[in-house]
Structures are given as C-alpha cells and as structure tokens.
PDB file of C-alpha atoms in Angstrom:
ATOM      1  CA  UNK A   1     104.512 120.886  -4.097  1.00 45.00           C
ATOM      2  CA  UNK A   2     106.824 123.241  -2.421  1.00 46.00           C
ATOM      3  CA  UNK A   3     108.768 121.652   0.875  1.00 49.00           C
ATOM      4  CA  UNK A   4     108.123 124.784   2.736  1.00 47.00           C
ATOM      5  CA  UNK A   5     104.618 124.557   1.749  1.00 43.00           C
ATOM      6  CA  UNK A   6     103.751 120.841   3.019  1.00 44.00           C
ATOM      7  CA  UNK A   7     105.656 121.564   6.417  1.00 45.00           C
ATOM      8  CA  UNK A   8     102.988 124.943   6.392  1.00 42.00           C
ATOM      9  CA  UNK A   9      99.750 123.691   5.775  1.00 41.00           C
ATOM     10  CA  UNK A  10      98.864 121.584   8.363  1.00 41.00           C
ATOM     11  CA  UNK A  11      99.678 125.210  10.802  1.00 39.00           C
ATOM     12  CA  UNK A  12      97.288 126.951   8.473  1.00 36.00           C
ATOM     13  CA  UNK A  13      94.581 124.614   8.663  1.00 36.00           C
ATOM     14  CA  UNK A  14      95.150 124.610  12.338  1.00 37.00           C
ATOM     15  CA  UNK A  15      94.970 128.372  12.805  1.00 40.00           C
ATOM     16  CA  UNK A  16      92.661 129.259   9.871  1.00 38.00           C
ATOM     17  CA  UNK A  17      90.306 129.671  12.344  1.00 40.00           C
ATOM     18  CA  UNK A  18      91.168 132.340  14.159  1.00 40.00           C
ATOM     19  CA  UNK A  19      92.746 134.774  11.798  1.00 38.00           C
ATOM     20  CA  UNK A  20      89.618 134.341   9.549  1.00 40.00           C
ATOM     21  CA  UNK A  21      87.200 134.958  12.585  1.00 46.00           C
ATOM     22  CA  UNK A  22      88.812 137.671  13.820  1.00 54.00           C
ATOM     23  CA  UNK A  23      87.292 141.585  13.489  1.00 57.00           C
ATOM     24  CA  UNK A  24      89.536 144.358  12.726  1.00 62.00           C
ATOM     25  CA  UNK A  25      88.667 147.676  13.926  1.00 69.00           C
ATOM     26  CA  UNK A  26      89.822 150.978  12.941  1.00 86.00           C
ATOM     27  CA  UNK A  27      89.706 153.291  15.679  1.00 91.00           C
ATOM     28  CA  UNK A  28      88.279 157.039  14.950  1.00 93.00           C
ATOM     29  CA  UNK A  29      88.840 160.322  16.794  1.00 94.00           C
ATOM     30  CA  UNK A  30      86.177 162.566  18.716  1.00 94.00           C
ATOM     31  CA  UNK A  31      86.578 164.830  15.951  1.00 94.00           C
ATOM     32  CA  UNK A  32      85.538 162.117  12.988  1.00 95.00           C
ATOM     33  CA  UNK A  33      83.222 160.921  15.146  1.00 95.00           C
ATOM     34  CA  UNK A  34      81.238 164.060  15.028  1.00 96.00           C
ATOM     35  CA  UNK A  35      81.867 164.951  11.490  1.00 95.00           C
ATOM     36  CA  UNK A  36      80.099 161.521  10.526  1.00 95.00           C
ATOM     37  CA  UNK A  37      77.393 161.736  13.000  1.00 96.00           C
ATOM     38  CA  UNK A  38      73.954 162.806  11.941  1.00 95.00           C
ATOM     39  CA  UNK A  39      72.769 163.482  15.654  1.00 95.00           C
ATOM     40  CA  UNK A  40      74.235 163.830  18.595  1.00 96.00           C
ATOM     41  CA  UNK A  41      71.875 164.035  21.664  1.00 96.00           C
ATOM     42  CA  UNK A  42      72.434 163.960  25.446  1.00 95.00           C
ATOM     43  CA  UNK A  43      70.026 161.013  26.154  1.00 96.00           C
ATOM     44  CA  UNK A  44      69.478 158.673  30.000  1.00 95.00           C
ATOM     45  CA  UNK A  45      69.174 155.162  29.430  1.00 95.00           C
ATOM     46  CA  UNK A  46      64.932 154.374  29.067  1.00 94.00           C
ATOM     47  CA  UNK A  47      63.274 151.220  30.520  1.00 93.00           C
ATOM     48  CA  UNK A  48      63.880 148.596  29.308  1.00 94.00           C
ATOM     49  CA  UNK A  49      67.419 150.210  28.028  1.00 95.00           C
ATOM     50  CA  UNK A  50      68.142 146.878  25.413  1.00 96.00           C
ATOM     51  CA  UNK A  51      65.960 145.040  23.055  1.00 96.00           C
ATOM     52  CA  UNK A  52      66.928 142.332  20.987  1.00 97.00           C
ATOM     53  CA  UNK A  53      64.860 141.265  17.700  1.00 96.00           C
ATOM     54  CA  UNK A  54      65.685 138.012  16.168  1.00 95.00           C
ATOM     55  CA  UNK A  55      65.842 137.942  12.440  1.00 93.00           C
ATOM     56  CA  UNK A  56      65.760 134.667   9.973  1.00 91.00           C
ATOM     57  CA  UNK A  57      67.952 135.143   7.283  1.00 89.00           C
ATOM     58  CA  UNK A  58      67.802 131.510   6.035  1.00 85.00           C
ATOM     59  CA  UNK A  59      64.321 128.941   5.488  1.00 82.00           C
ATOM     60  CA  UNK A  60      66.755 126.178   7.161  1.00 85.00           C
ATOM     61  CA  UNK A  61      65.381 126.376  10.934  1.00 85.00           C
ATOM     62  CA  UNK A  62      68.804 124.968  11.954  1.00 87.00           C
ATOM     63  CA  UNK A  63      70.605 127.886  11.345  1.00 90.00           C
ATOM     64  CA  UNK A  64      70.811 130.701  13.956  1.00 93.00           C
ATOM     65  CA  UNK A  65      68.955 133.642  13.217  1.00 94.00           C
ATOM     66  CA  UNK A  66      70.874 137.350  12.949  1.00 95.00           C
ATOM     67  CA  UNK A  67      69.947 139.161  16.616  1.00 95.00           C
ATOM     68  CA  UNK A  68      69.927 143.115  15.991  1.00 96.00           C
ATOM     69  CA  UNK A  69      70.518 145.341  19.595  1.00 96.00           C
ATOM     70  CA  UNK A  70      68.582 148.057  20.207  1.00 97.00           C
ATOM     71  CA  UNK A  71      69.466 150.802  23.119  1.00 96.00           C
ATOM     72  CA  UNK A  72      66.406 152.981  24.256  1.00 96.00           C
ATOM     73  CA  UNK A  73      66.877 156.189  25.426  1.00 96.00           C
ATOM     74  CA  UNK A  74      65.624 159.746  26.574  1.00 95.00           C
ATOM     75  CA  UNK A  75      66.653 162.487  25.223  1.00 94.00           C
ATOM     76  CA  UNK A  76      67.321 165.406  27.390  1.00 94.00           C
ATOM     77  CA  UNK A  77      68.937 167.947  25.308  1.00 93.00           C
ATOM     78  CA  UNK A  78      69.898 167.848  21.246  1.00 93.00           C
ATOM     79  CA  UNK A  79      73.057 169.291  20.568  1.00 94.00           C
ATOM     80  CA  UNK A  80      73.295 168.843  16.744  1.00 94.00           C
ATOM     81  CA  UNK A  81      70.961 167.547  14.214  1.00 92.00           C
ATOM     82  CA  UNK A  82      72.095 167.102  10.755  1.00 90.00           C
ATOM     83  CA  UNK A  83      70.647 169.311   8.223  1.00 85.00           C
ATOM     84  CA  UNK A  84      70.050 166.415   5.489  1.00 82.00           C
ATOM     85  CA  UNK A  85      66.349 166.116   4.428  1.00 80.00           C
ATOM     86  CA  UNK A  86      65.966 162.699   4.837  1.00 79.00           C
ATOM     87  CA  UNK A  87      66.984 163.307   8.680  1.00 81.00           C
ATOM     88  CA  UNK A  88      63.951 163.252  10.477  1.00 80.00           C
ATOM     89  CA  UNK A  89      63.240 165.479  13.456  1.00 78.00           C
ATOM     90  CA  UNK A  90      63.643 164.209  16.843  1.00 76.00           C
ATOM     91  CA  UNK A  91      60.101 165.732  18.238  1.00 67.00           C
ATOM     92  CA  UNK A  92      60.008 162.673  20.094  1.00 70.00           C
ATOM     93  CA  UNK A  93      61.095 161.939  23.602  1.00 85.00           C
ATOM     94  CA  UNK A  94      62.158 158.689  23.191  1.00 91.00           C
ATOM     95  CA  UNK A  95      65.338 157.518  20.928  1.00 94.00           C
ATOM     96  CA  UNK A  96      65.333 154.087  19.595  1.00 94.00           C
ATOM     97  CA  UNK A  97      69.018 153.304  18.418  1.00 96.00           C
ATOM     98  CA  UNK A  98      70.469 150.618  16.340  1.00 96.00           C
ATOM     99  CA  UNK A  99      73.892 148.842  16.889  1.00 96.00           C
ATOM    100  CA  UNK A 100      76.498 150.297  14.784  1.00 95.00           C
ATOM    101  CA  UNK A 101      77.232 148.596  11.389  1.00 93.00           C
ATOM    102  CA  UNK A 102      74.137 146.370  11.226  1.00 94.00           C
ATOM    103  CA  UNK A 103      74.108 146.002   7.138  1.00 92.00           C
ATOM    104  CA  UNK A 104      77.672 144.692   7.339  1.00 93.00           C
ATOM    105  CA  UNK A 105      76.897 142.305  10.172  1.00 93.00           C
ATOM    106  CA  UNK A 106      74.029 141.083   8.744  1.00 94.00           C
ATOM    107  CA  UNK A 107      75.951 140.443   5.494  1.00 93.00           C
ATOM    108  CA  UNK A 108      78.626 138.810   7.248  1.00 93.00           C
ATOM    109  CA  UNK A 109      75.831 136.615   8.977  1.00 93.00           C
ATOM    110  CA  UNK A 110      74.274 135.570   5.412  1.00 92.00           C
ATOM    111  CA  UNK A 111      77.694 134.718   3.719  1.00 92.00           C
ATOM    112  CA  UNK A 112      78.798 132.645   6.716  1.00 92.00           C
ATOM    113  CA  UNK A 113      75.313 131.037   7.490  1.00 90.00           C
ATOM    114  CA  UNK A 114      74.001 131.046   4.427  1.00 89.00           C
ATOM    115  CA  UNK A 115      77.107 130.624   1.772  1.00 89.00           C
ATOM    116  CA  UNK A 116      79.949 128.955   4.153  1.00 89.00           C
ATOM    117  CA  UNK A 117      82.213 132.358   3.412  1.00 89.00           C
ATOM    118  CA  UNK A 118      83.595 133.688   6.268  1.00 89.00           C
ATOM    119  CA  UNK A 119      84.841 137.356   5.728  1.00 85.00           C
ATOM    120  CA  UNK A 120      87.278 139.531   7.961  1.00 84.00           C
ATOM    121  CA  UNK A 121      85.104 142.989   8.874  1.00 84.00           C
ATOM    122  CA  UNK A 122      86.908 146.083   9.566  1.00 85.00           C
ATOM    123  CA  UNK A 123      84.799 148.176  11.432  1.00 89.00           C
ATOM    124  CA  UNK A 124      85.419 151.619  12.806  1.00 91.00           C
ATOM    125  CA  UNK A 125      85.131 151.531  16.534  1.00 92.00           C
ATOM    126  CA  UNK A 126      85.892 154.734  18.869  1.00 94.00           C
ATOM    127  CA  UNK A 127      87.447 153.766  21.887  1.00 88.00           C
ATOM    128  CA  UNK A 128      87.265 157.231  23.906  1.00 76.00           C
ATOM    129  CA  UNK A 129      83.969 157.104  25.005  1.00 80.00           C
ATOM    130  CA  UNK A 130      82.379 155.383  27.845  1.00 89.00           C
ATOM    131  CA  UNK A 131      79.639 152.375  27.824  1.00 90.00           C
ATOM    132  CA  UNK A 132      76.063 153.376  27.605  1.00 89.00           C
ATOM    133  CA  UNK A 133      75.790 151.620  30.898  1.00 88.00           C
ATOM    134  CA  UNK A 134      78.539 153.555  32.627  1.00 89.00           C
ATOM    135  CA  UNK A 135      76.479 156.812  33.006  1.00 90.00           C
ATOM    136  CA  UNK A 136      73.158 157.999  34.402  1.00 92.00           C
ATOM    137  CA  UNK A 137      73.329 160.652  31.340  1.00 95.00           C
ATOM    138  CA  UNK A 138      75.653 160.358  28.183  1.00 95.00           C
ATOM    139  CA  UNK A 139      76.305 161.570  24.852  1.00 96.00           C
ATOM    140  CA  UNK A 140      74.860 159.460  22.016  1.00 97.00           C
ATOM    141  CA  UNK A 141      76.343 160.051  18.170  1.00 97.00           C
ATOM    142  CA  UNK A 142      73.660 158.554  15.595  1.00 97.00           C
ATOM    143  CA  UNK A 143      73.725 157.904  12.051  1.00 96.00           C
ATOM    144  CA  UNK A 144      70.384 158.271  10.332  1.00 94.00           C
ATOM    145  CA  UNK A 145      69.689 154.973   8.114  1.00 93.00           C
ATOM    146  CA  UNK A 146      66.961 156.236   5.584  1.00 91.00           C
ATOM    147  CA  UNK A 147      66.364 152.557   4.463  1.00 88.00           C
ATOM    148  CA  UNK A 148      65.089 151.461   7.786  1.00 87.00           C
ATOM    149  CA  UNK A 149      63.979 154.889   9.158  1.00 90.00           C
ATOM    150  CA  UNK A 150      66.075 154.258  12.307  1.00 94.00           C
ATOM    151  CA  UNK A 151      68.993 155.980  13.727  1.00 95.00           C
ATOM    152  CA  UNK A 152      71.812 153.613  14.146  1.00 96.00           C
ATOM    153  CA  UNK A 153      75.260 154.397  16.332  1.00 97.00           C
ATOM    154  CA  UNK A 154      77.586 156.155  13.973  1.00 96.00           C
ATOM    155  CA  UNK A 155      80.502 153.614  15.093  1.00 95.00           C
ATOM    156  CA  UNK A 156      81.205 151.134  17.658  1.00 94.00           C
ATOM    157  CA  UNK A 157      81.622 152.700  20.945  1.00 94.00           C
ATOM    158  CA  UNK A 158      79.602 155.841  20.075  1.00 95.00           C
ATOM    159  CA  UNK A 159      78.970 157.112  23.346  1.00 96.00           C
ATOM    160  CA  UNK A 160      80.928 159.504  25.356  1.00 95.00           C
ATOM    161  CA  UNK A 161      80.268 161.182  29.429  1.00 94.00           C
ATOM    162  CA  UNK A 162      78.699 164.824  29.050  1.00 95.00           C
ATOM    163  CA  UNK A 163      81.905 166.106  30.218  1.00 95.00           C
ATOM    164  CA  UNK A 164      82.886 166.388  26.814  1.00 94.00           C
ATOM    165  CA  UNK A 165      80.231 168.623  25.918  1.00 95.00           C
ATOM    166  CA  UNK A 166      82.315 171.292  25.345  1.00 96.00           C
ATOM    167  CA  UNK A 167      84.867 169.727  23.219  1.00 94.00           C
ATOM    168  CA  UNK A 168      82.043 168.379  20.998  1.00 95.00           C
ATOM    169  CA  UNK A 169      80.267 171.654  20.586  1.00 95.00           C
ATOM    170  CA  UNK A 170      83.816 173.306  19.548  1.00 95.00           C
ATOM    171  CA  UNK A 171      84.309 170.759  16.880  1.00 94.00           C
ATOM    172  CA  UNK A 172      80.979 171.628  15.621  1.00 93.00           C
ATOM    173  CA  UNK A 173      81.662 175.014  15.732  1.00 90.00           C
ATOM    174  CA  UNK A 174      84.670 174.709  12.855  1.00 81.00           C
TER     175      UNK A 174
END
C-alpha cells in the first residue's frame, strides 16, 4: 500500500459522508427556464397550499417511505401552454403541482434505502425566483409528466413575482 494512501484513508472514511450526501445543483437562467417549461401560469396559493403523500418503496416497514410535495394552486391567468399533444388543457381552476425532479429523487431514495448506494444528484435549480410562499400571486413554470398525468415544477425554485411578466412574455416572443 501506498504511504500517502494509509495516512489518507482514515480522512476519507471520516468525510465520506458528506461529499457523498451532498446535492449539486446547476443553476438555470429565466430564459432556460421558460424554454423547458410546458406551462407557465400566474396562480395564488389554494387551501391547503402543501400536501404530502407518503410512498413505500420497500416491503421492510423499517425503512422510511419516499414523501412526494405537492403545491396547490389557482390559476388566475395562463400565459403559455405548450403546444405538445400529450399536454393537457388547463380548463380547470385548480393546479395540482409536483416537486421538481421527483423520478430522480425517488431513484435516489430506492438505491440508498433499498440497495445501500448512495449517489451524488445534480439537479437544475433556478435561483432568481421567489418562494411560493413569498407572494399572494406568483408565476409558476410546470413541466407536464405524461407518465403520471401531473404537472411537476420544471426545476427547483420554479417560481418567480409577476413583476417579471414582461420579461417572460418577451422570451416567449423569440
């Protein structure tokens, strides 16, 4: 065995830890946030605004279940819907929408619950926006998930104050 190596490892084990636990994010602009959004509605927070449904991934009782977010909403004006077929219409007053990246969480959950890997995500996050519980009304960019039939935030952080309405509707506009 390497010298360097033995004087190393017991820091690694130590620390291996955090650096595998830790979530990378890769931060997106307001224009990439629209170009990958398949909706993007002005929406106020509906009662109750969060939802959480508790999902077993494993038989073992003993291990924690995957908990998926959901943020209600109604929508008060659409500015864009995509023109995809498999995008529904959004007749409906009421917006029921998913936390952002839930099919790579919930295979992260499985390989660490379920296998004993851990893996490092990289998820895209935008960090312009506000929190949907900053605002009495806010822009919401959605992702349509065809497999579940549920819109889903495009990224982390998908929200942004209708003060940017303008700037959004100009990106769409190119």
């Amino acid at each position: 065995m390497n010298i360097r190596l033995a004087f190393l490892t017991p820091w690694l084990l130590l620390n291996a830890t955090n650096i595998i636990s830790q979530a990378h994010d890769d931060t997106v602009t307001t224009e990439e946030l629209v170009s990958q959004s398949d909706l993007i509605v002005i929406v106020s927070r509906a009662e109750p605004f969060t939802s959480v449904v508790k999902k077993r991934t494993s038989l073992w009782l003993w291990k924690p279940p995957f908990e998926v977010i959901y943020h209600h909403y109604v929508i008060e004006k659409v500015l864009f819907r995509s023109s995809r077929e498999e995008v529904p219409e959004v007749a409906a007053v009421n917006l029921k929408v998913r936390m952002a990246d839930y099919s790579r969480k919930l295979t992260v959950h499985k390989l660490y619950y379920n296998k004993g890997i851990r893996k490092i995500p990289i998820y895209q996050h935008y960090e312009g926006g506000i929190k949907p519980t900053e605002a009495a009304l806010l822009i919401v960019f959605c992702q349509y998930k065809p497999e579940g039939k549920v819109f889903e935030y495009t990224v982390q952080g998908a929200c942004e104050s209708v003060e940017m309405e303008e700037t959004i509707l100009s990106f769409l506009a190119k």
